[in-house]
Short mmCIF file of C-alpha atoms in Angstrom, two decimals:
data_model
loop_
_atom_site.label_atom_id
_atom_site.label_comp_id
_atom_site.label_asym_id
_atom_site.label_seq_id
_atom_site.Cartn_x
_atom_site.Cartn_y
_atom_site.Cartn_z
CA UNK E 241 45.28 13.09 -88.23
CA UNK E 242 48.15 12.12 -85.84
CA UNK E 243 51.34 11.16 -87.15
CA UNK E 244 51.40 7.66 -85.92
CA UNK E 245 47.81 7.63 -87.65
CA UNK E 246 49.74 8.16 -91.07
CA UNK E 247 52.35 6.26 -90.93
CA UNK E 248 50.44 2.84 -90.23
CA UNK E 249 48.46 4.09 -92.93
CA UNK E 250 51.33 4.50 -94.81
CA UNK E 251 52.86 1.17 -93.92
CA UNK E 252 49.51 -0.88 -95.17
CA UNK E 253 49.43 1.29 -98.32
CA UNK E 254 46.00 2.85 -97.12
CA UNK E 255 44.28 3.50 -100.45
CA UNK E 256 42.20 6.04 -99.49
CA UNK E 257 45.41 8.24 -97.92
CA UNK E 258 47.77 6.94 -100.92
CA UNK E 259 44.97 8.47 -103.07
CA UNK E 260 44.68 11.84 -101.39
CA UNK E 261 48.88 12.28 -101.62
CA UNK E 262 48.60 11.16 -104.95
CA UNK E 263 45.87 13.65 -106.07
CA UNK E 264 47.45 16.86 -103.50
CA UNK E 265 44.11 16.98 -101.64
CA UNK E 266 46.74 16.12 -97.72
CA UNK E 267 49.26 18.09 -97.41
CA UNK E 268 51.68 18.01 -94.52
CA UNK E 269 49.90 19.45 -91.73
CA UNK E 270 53.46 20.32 -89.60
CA UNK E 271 55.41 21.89 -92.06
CA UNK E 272 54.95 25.21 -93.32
CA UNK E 273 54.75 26.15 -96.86
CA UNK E 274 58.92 27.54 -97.11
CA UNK E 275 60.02 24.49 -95.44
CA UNK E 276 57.57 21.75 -97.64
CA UNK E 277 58.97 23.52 -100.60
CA UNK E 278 62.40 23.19 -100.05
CA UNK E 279 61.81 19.22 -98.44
CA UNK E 280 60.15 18.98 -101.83
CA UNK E 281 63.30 20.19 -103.72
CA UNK E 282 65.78 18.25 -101.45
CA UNK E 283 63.51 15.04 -102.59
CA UNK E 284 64.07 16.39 -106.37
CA UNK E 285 67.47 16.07 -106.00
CA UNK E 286 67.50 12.73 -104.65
CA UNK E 287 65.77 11.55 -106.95
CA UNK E 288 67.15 13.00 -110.43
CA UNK E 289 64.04 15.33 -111.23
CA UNK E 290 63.35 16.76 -115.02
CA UNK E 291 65.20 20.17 -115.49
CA UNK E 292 61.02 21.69 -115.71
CA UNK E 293 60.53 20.46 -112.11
CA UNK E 294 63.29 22.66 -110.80
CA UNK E 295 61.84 25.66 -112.22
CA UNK E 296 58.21 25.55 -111.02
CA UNK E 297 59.68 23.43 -106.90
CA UNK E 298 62.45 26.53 -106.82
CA UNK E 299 59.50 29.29 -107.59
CA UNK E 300 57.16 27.60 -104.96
CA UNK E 301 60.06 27.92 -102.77
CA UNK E 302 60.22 31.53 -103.47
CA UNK E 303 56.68 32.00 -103.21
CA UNK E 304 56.52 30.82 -99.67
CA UNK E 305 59.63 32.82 -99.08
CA UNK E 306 63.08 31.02 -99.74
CA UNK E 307 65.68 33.04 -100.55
CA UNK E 308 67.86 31.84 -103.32
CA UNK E 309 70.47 31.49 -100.73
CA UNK E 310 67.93 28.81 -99.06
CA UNK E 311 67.39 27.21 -101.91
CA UNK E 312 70.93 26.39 -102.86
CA UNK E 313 71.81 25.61 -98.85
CA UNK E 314 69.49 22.72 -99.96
CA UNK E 315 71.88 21.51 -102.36
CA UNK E 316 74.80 21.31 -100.00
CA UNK E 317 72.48 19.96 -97.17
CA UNK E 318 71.65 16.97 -99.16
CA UNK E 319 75.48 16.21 -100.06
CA UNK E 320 75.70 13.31 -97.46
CA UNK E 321 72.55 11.72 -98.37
CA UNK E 322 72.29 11.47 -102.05
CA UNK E 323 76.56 12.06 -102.89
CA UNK E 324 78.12 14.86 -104.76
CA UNK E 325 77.48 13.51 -108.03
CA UNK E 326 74.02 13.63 -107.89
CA UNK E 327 74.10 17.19 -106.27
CA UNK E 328 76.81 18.36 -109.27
CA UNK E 329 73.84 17.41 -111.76
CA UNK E 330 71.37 19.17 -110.09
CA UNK E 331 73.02 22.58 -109.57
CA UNK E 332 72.47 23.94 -113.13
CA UNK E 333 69.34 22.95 -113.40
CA UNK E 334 68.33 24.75 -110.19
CA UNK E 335 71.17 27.40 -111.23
CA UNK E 336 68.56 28.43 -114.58
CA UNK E 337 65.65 27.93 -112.31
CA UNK E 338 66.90 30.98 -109.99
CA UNK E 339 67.82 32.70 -113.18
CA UNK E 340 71.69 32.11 -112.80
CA UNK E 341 73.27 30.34 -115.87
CA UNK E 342 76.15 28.27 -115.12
CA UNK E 343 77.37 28.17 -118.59
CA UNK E 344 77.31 31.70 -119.03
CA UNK E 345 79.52 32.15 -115.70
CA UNK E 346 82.06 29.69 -117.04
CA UNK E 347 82.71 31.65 -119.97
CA UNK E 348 84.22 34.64 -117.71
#
């Protein structure tokens, strides 16, 4: 489908395309898997996700082959956008989703 295509259907709120992103069956056709994951973090950020999201988005990310270095390059890259506040929230949750606890660093 071309990307003009999914916009307009976007922009009418296309119930038969709003109900195949709602249910997973589209996926982005452009992107590949490493780079949809970490889009998919980046969005988790913005928008405050549930410490459980970050676990099972960062291991996707892995899984299509983000490094943890990747993953946390996410963090600063969305600084501008969504504000150091909401990016200082974030970090330990994705922090215990790489396996890295913050809290136990502190102590040192």
């Amino acid at each position: 489908m071309d990307y003009t295509d999914v916009l307009r259907r976007l922009a009418i709120n296309d119930p038969r395309l709003t109900e195949d992103l709602n249910d997973g069956a589209r996926q982005p056709e452009e992107l590949d898997p490493k780079t949809r994951a970490l889009v998919r973090l980046a969005a988790l950020v913005a928008v405050g996700g549930a410490p459980p999201s970050y676990g099972e988005l960062a291991d996707a990310a892995v899984d299509a082959g983000a490094s943890a270095a990747e993953i946390v390059d996410v963090l600063v890259g969305v600084v501008p956008v969504v504000g150091l506040p909401s990016v200082v929230a974030a970090a330990p949750n994705l922090a215990m989703a790489l396996g890295y606890d913050t809290d136990e660093a502190m102590e040192r």
